XYZ file of C-alpha atoms in Angstrom:
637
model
C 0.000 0.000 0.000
C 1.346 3.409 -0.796
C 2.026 6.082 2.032
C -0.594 8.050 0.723
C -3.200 5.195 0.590
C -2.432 4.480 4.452
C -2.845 7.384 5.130
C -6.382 7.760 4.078
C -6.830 4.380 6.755
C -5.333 6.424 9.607
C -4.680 9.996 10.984
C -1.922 12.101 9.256
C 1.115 11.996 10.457
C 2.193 15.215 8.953
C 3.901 17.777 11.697
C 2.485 21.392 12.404
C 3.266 23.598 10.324
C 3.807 27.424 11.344
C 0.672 28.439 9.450
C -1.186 26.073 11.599
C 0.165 26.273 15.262
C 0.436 30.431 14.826
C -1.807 31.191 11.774
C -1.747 35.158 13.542
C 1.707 35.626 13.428
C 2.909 38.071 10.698
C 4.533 35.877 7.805
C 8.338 35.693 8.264
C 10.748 36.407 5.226
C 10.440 33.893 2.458
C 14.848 33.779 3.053
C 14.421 31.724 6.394
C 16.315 29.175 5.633
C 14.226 26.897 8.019
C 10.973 26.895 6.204
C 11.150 24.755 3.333
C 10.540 26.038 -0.113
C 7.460 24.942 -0.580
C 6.204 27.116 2.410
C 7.888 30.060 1.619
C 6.162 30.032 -1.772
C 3.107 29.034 -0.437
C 3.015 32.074 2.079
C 4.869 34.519 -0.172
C 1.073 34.295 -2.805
C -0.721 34.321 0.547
C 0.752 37.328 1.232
C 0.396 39.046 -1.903
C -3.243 37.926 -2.137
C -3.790 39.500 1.214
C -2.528 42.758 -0.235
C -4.759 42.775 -3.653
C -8.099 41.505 -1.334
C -7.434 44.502 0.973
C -6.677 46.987 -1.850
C -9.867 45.270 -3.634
C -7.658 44.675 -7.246
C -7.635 40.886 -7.088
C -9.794 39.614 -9.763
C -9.302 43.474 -11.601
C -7.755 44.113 -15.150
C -4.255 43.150 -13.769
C -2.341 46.066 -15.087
C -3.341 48.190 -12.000
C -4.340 51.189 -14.953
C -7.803 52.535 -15.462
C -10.136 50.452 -17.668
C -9.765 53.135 -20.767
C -6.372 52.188 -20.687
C -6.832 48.398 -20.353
C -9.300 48.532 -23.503
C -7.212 50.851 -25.845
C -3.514 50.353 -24.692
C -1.640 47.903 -27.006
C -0.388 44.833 -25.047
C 3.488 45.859 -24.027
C 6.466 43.410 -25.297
C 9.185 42.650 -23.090
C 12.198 44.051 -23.695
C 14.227 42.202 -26.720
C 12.504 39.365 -28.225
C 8.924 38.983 -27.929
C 8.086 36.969 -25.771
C 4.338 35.696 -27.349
C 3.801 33.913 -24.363
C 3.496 36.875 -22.510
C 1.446 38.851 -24.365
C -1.228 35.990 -24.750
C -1.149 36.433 -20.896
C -1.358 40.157 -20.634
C -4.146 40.032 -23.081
C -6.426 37.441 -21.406
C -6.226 39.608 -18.256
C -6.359 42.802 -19.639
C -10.294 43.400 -18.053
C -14.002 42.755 -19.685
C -15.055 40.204 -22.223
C -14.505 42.825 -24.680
C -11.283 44.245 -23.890
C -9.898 40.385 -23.952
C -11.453 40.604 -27.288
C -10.282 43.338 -28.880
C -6.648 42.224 -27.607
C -6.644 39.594 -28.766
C -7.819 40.307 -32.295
C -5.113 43.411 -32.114
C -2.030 39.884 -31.341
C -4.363 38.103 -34.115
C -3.351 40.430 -36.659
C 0.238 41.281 -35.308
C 1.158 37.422 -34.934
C -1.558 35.722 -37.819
C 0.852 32.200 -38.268
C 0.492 32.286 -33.785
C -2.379 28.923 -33.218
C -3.407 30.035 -29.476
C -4.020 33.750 -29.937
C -7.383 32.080 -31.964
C -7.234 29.266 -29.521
C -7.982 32.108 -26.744
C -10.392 33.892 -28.918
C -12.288 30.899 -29.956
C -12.884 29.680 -26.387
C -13.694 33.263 -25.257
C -16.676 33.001 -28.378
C -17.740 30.060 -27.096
C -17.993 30.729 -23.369
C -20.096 33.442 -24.905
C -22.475 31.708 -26.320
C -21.443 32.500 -29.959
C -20.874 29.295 -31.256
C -21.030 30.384 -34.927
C -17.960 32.763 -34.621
C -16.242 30.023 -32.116
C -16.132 27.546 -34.762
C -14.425 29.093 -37.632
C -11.750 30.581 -35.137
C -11.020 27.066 -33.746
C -10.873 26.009 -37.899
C -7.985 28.998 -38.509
C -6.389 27.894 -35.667
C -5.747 24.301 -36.277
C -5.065 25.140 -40.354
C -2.479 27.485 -39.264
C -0.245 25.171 -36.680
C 2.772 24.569 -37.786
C 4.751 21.626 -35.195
C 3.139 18.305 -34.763
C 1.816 19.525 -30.863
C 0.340 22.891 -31.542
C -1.713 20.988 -34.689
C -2.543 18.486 -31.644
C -3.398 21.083 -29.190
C -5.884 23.097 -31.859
C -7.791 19.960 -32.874
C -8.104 19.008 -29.474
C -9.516 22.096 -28.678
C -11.762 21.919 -31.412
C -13.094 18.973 -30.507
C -14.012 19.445 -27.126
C -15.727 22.674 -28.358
C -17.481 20.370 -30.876
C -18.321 17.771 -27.780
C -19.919 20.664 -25.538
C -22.422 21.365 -28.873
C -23.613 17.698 -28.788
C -22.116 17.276 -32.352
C -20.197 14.410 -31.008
C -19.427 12.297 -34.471
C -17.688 15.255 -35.275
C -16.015 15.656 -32.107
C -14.315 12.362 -32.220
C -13.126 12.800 -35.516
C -11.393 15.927 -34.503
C -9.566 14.248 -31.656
C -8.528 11.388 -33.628
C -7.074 13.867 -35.686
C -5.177 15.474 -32.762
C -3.958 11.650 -31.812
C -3.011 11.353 -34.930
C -1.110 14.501 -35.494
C 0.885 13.866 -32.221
C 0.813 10.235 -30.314
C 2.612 11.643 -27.320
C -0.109 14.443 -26.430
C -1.703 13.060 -23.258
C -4.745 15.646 -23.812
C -6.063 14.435 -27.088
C -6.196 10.769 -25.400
C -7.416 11.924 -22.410
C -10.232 14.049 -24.659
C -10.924 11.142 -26.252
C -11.304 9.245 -22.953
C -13.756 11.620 -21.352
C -15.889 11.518 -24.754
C -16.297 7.692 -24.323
C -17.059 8.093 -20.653
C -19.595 10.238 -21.729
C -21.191 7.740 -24.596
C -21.113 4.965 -21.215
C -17.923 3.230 -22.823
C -16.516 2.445 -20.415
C -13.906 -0.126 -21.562
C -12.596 2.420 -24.466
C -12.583 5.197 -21.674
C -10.207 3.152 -19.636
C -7.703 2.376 -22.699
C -7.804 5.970 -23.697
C -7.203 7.145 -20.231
C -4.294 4.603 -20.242
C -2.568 5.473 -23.497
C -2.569 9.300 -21.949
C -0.588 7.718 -18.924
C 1.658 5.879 -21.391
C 2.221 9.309 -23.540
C 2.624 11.240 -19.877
C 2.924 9.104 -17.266
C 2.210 12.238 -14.791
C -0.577 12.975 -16.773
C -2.831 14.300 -13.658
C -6.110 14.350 -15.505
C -5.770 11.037 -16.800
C -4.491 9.683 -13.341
C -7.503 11.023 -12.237
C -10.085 10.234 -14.760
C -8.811 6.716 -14.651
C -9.188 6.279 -11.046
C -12.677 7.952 -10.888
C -13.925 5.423 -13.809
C -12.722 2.674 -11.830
C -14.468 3.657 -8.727
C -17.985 4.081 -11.356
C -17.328 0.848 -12.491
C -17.476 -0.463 -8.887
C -13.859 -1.252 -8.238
C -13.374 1.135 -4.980
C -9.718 -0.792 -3.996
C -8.555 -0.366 -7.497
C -9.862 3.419 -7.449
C -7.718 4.059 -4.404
C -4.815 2.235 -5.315
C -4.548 4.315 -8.916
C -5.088 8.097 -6.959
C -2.673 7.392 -4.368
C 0.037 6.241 -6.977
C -1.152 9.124 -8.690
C -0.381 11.609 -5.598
C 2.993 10.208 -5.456
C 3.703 10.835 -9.375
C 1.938 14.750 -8.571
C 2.280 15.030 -5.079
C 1.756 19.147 -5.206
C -1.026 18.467 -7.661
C -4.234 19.893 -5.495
C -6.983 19.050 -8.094
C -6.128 14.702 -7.169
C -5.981 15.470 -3.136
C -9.861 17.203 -4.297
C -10.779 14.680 -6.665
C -9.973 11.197 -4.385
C -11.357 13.277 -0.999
C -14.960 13.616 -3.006
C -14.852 10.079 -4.361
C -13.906 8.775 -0.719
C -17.730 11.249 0.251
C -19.347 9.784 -2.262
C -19.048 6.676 -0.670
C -19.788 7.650 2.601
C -16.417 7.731 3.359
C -16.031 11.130 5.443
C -13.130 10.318 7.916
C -11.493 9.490 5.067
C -12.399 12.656 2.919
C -11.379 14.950 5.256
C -8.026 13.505 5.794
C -7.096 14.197 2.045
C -8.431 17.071 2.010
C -6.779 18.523 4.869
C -3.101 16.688 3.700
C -4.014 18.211 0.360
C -4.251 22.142 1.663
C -0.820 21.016 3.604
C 0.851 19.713 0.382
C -0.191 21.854 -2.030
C -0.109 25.969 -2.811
C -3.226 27.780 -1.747
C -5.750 26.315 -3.801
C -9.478 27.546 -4.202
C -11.338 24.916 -5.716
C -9.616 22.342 -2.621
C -10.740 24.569 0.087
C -14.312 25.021 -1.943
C -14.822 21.224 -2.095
C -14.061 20.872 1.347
C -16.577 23.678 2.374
C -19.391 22.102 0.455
C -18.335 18.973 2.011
C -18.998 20.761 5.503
C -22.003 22.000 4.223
C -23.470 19.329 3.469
C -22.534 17.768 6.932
C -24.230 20.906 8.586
C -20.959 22.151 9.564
C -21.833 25.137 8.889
C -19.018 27.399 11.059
C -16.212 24.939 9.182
C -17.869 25.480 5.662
C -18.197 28.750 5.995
C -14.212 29.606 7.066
C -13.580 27.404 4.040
C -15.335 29.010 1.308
C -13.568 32.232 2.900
C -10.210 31.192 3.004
C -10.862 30.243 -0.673
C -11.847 33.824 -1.879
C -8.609 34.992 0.246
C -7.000 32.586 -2.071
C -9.402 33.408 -5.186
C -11.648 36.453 -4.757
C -13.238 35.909 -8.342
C -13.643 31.993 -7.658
C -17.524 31.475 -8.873
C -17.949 28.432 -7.007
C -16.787 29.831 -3.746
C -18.880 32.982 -4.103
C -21.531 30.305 -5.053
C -21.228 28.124 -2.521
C -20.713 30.048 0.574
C -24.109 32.552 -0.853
C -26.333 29.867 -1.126
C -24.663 28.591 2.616
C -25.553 32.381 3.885
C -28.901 32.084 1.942
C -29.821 28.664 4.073
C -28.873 30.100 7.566
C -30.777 33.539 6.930
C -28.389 36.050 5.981
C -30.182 37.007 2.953
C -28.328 40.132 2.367
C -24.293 38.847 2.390
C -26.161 36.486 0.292
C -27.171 38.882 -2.412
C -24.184 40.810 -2.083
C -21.957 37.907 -3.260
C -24.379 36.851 -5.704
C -24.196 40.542 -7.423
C -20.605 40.370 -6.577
C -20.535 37.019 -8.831
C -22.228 38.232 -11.218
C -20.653 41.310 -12.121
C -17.492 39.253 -13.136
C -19.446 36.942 -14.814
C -23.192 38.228 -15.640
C -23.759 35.005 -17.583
C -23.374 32.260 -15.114
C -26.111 30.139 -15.331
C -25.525 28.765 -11.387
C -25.270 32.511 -9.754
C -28.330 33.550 -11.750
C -29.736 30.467 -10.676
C -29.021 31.117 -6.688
C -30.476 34.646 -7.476
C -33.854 33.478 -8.321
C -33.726 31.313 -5.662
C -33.122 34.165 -3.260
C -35.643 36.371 -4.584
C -38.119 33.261 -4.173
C -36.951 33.104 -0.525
C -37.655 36.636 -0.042
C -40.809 36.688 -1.301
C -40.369 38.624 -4.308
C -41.944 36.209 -7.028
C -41.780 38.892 -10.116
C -37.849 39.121 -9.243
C -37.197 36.025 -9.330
C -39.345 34.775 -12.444
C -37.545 37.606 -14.430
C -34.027 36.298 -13.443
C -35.263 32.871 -14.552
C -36.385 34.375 -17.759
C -32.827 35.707 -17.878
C -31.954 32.830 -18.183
C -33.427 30.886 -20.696
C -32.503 33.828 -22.668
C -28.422 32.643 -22.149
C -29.518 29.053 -22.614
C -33.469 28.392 -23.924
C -33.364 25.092 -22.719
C -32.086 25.455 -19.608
C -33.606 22.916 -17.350
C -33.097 24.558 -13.889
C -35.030 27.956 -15.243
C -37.647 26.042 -16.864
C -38.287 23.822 -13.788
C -38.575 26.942 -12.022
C -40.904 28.968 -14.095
C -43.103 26.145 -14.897
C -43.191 25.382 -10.725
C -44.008 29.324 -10.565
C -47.220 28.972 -13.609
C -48.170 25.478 -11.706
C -48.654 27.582 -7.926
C -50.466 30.473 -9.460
C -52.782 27.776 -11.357
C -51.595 27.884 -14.890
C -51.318 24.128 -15.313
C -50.801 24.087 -19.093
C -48.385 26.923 -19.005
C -46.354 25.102 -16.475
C -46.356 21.673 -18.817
C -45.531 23.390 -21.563
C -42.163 24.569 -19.439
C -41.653 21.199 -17.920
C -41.556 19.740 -21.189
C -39.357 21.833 -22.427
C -36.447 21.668 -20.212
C -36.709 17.982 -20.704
C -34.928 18.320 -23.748
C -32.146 20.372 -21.378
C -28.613 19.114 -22.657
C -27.438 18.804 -18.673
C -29.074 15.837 -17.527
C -29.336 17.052 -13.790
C -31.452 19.726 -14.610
C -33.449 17.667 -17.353
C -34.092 15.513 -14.570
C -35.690 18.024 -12.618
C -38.847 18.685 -15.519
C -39.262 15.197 -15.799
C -39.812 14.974 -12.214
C -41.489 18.181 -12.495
C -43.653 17.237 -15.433
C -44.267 13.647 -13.900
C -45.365 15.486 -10.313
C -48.166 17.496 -12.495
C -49.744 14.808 -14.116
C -49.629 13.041 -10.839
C -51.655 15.801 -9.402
C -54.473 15.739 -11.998
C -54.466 12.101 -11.502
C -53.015 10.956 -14.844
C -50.745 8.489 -12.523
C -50.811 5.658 -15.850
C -48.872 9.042 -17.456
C -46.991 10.285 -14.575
C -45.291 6.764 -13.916
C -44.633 7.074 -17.681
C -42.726 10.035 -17.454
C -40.691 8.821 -14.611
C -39.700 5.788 -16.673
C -38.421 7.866 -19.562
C -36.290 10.346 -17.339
C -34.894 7.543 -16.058
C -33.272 5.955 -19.375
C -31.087 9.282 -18.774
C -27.484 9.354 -17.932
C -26.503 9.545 -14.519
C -29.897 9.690 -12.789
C -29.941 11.179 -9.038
C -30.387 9.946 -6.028
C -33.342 12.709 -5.827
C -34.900 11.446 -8.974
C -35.057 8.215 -7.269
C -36.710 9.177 -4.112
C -39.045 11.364 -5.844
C -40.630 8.675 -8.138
C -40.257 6.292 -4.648
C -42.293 8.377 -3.069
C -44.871 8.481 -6.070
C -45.342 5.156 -5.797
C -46.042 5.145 -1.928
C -48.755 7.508 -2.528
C -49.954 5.063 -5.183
C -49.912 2.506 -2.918
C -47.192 0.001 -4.191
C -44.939 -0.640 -1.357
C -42.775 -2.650 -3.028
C -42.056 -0.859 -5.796
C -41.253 2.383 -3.735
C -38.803 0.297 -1.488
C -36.890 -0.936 -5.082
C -36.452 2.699 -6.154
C -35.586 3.944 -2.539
C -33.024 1.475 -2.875
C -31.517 2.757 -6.524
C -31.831 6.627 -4.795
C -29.431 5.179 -2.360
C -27.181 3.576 -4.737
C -27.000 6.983 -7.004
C -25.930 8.380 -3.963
C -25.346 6.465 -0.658
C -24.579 9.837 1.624
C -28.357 11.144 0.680
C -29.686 11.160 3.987
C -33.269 12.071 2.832
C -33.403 8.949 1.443
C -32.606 6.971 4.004
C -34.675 8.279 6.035
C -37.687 8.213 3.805
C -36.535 4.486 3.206
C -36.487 3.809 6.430
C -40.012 5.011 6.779
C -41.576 3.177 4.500
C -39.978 -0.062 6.034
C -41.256 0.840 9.010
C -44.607 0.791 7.394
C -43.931 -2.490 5.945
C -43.819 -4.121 9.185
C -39.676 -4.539 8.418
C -38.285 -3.533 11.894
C -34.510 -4.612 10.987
C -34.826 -3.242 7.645
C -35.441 0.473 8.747
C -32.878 0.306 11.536
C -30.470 -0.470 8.561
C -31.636 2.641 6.555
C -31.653 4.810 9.992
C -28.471 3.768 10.994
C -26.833 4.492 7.645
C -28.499 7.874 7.851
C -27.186 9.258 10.904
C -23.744 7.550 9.778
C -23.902 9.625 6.304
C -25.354 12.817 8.453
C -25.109 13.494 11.980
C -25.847 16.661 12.066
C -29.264 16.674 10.541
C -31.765 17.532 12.745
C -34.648 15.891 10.877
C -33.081 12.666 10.689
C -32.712 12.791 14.257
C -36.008 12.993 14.812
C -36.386 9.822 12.767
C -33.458 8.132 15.261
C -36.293 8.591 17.927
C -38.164 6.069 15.783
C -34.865 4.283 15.890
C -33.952 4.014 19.302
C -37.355 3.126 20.255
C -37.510 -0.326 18.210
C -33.960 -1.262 18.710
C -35.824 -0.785 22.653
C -38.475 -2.892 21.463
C -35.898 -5.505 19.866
C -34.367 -6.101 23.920
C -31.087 -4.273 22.372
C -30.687 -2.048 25.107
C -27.352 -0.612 24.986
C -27.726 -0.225 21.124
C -30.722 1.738 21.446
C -28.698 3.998 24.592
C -26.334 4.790 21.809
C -28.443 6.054 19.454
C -30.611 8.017 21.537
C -27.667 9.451 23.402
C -25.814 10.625 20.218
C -29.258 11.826 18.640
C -29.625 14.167 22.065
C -25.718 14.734 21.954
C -25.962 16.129 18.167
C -29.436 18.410 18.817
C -29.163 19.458 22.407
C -31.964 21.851 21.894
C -34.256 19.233 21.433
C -36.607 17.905 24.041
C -38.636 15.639 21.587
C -35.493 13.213 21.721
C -35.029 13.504 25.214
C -39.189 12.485 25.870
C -38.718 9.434 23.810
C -35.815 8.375 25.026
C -36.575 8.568 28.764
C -40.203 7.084 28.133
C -38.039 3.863 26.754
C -36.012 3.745 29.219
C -39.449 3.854 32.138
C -40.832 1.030 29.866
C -38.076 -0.699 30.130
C -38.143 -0.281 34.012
C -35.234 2.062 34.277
C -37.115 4.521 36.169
C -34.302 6.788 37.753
C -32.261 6.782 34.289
C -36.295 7.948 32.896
C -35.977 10.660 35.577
C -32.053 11.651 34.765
C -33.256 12.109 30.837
C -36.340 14.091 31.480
C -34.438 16.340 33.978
C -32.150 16.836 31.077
C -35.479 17.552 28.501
C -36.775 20.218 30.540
C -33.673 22.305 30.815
C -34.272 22.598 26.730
C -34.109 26.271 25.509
C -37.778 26.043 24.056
C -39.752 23.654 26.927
C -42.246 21.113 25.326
C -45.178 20.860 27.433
C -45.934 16.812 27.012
C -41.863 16.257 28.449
C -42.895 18.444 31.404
C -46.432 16.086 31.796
C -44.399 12.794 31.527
C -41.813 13.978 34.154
C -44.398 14.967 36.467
C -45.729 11.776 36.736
C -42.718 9.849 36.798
C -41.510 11.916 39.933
C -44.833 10.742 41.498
C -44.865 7.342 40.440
C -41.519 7.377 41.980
C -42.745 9.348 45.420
C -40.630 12.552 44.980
C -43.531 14.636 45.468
C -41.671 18.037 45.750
C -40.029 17.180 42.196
C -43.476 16.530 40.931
C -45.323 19.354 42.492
C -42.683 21.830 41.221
C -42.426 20.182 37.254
C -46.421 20.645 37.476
C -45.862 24.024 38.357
C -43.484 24.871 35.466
C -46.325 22.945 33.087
C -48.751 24.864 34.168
C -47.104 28.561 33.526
C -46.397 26.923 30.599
C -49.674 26.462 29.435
C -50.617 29.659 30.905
C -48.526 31.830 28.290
C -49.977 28.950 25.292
C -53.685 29.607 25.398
C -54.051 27.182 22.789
C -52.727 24.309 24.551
C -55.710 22.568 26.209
C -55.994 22.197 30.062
């Protein structure tokens, strides 16, 4: 086993760094000859980060001139021989969309036999949108390379251009060409790999991914896309095995410490997740989208204090990082802090007033606040950028379907099923499948289900939803099958097991849901709904005589929601049934010091305390009970 495959199995053995054990401390002089080199170049582009996010030009035109200047001035040569290099560099971060534009078609004309000045320009077209004047652009470029790689690098280019516009015959021909015109380029095979992936070749994927190894055998991508399409194909030990030899070919390379942490979450894995990502932001330069994967991990653990120091540290690293922006908005949007959440939203959007996902969190936020004309007119922003964008037609046809306009909303549903992303296609079929449902076409909606299904990479949402479908309808069984694929899609969903566990529980399968509930609260132990569910949980493993199995999950379902005398109730009325009358006591003692009192705890306890003779305990619970009912009218004497 590799060092850096053990060490996923155990706790790093890495020593403290400086930055860790005195992160306050002003940054010593990069010439300390006792910080390794590393260090001192990871903390010298700290500190010069700090100094453009406090001065506010991180992100800016880069020149540090006024934007008139950025747009008109002609990019600067070094002194003596051009360096073309250079001036592709200065260009692509000379400001706006259209002063990288007019750069480069200013080095277009100065340097017309140079292949990446319309390499640049191309994929700047076609990040656009403008996919008619991307395509000749990528044509000029790969007619005029001149060595075997640049040829290579053009066609490739083209190709995956041609891939993104679903003309894929035509994007395999074009990297065939780029194998072709140079054997040893590792990104043509690797291109070629991902297409196949895409198609669900999997075999081909894995011998294009290996021929990019051969060609470059520190190929990171291909490490990496090689390992990942093990782990799809089921082979976790394999998976492991190729990204920790891969880490020890690229051991600075941040984007395989990212890549193995979220495949290790995927599986449930999150000891093990957090380990590489962690060893990952202490072997590697100050990387953004590291720290932003670990943050969402947090997130989605309901860490929310860790996630949100993560997606921070990340825009000290990156200020213009959209997913970082992204992720800690929508984090600020989900605890209440609706306007740091617009802020970064606008902030995200000024940079880049075309992403789909900002514009996206936008509506969302608007939604949240109320404001339904805002938000349907961002959506409609939307499908102008993209007209068959599933999220925005999901979300205007959800918007027609609440203020009654049933057709209008079909007509939306249906047509973001035809949304090239399959995520978000997967949302109108749901969608569309929901609203046939509800006028109680169900022959139609189950339909509709079935055909989203046949798409690529189906969620573990898409699952659950048409699971729970089929409870409505009635058909246990069926709903238990599909809970089952939601869990496979994704095994750290704890909705669905949950909702899985549920349904067993209706079944009359007692050691079926204490599976599903106990691989919930493994997958999320922070979540305060499946807690509520562990109450369920603790309770039959009670009824099952497992005692001290049933302590355990009660105790860590109190220990996790503190605030929460519901847990407490159920737990101490197991434990009375179970005879343990002073641990009952101990427990609802501990209920009733709860920040918000629940009045049926307080009831409980009382009689316990007289059941057990401590009449001055029960006197003075009743007396709490009944000024608590007192300030609730509504509760009934």
């Amino acid at each position: 086993m590799s060092a850096h495959a053990a060490r996923v199995q155990g706790p790093s053995t890495h020593r403290a760094t400086p930055a860790r054990t005195a992160s306050a401390a002003p940054l010593a002089p990069c010439a300390s000859t006792s910080w390794s080199a590393r260090y001192c170049r990871k903390h010298c582009i700290l500190r010069r980060i700090g100094r453009q996010w406090a001065t506010g030009t991180a992100g800016g035109s880069g020149s540090g001139g006024s934007d008139e200047a950025a747009g008109t001035a002609e990019p600067a040569a070094p002194s003596g021989a051009v360096d073309e290099k250079a001036l592709l560099q200065q260009a692509l971060e000379s400001g706006s969309d259209d002063e990288v534009a007019q750069q480069l078609s200013r080095l277009q004309h100065r340097f017309p036999t140079n292949p990446h000045y319309l390499l640049a320009a191309a994929r700047l077209a076609a990040r656009r949108g403008a996919a008619a004047a991307a395509r000749p652009l990528f044509q000029r470029a790969a007619q005029v390379a001149a060595g075997q790689r640049d040829a290579s690098v053009a066609l490739q280019a083209w190709g995956m251009f041609e891939s993104d516009q679903g003309r894929r015959q035509e994007a395999r021909q074009l990297l065939q060409r780029a194998v072709a015109a140079d054997a040893r380029h590792a990104g043509a095979h690797n291109a070629l790999g991902r297409l196949a992936e895409s198609a669900g070749q999997l075999a081909a994927a894995a011998a294009h991914f290996q021929a990019a190894i051969a060609a470059e055998p520190k190929h990171a991508p291909s490490l990496q896309a090689l390992a990942l399409l093990e782990a799809k194909r089921g082979r976790l030990a394999k998976a492991q095995r190729l990204f920790g030899a891969a880490v020890q070919a690229c051991p600075s390379n941040a984007q395989l410490y990212q890549a193995w942490a979220l495949m290790e979450w995927r599986q449930g894995n999150y000891g093990a997740a957090k380990r590489l990502f962690l060893e990952g932001e202490e072997e590697c330069l100050p990387h953004a989208p590291l720290l932003a994967g670990h943050a969402k991990m947090e997130a989605q653990r309901r860490n929310i204090a860790a996630a949100r120091r993560l997606y921070r540290k990340a825009l000290q690293v990156d200020p213009g990082h959209p997913q970082s922006i992204l992720g800690l908005g929508q984090l600020e949007a989900r605890s209440g802090n609706t306007d740091a959440a617009m802020q970064l939203y606008l902030r995200g959007l000024q940079a880049q007033p075309r992403n789909m996902h900002l514009l996206s969190s936008l509506a969302h936020l608007h939604v949240q606040l109320g404001d339904q004309q805002a938000a349907r007119g961002v959506w409609r922003r939307l499908v102008e950028v993209e007209p068959a964008n599933g999220h925005a037609c999901y979300a205007l046809g959800s918007l027609d379907q609440q203020e009654g306009l049933l057709e209008a909303a079909e007509l939306w549903y249906r047509r973001g099923c035809s949304a090239t992303d399959a995520k978000s296609a997967l949302l109108c079929y749901e969608g569309l499948a929901e609203l046939l449902a509800f006028q109680g076409k169900e022959p139609a909606a189950r339909s509709v289900f079935q055909r989203g299904s046949e798409l690529p990479r189906v969620t573990a949402r898409y699952w659950r939803q048409w699971a729970t479908f089929e409870k409505r309808c009635g058909d246990l069984e069926r709903s238990a099958a599909l809970f089952c694929k939601a869990s496979q899609a994704d095994p750290r969903d704890d909705r669905t097991w949950l909702q899985w566990g549920l349904l067993e529980r209706r079944r009359k399968r007692p050691d079926a849901a204490l599976r599903c509930f106990a691989q919930g609260t493994k997958a999320s132990p922070r979540n305060p709904y499946l807690w509520q569910a562990s109450r369920v949980y603790g309770v039959l493993l009670f009824q099952q005589g497992k005692v001290a199995e049933a302590r355990t999950v009660l105790c860590q379902g109190v220990g996790h929601n503190p605030g929460n005398p519901q847990l407490c109730m159920e737990w101490a009325l197991a434990e009375q049934a179970a005879g343990n009358l002073e641990d009952a006591l101990a427990i609802f003692e501990q209920g009733a010091a709860a920040p918000e009192p629940h009045a049926p705890l307080f009831a409980a306890y009382a009689q316990l305390a007289e059941q057990l003779g401590r009449k001055e305990l029960a006197a003075d619970v009743r007396q709490q009970l009944e000024k608590m009912q007192g300030a609730l009218p509504w509760v009934a004497d």
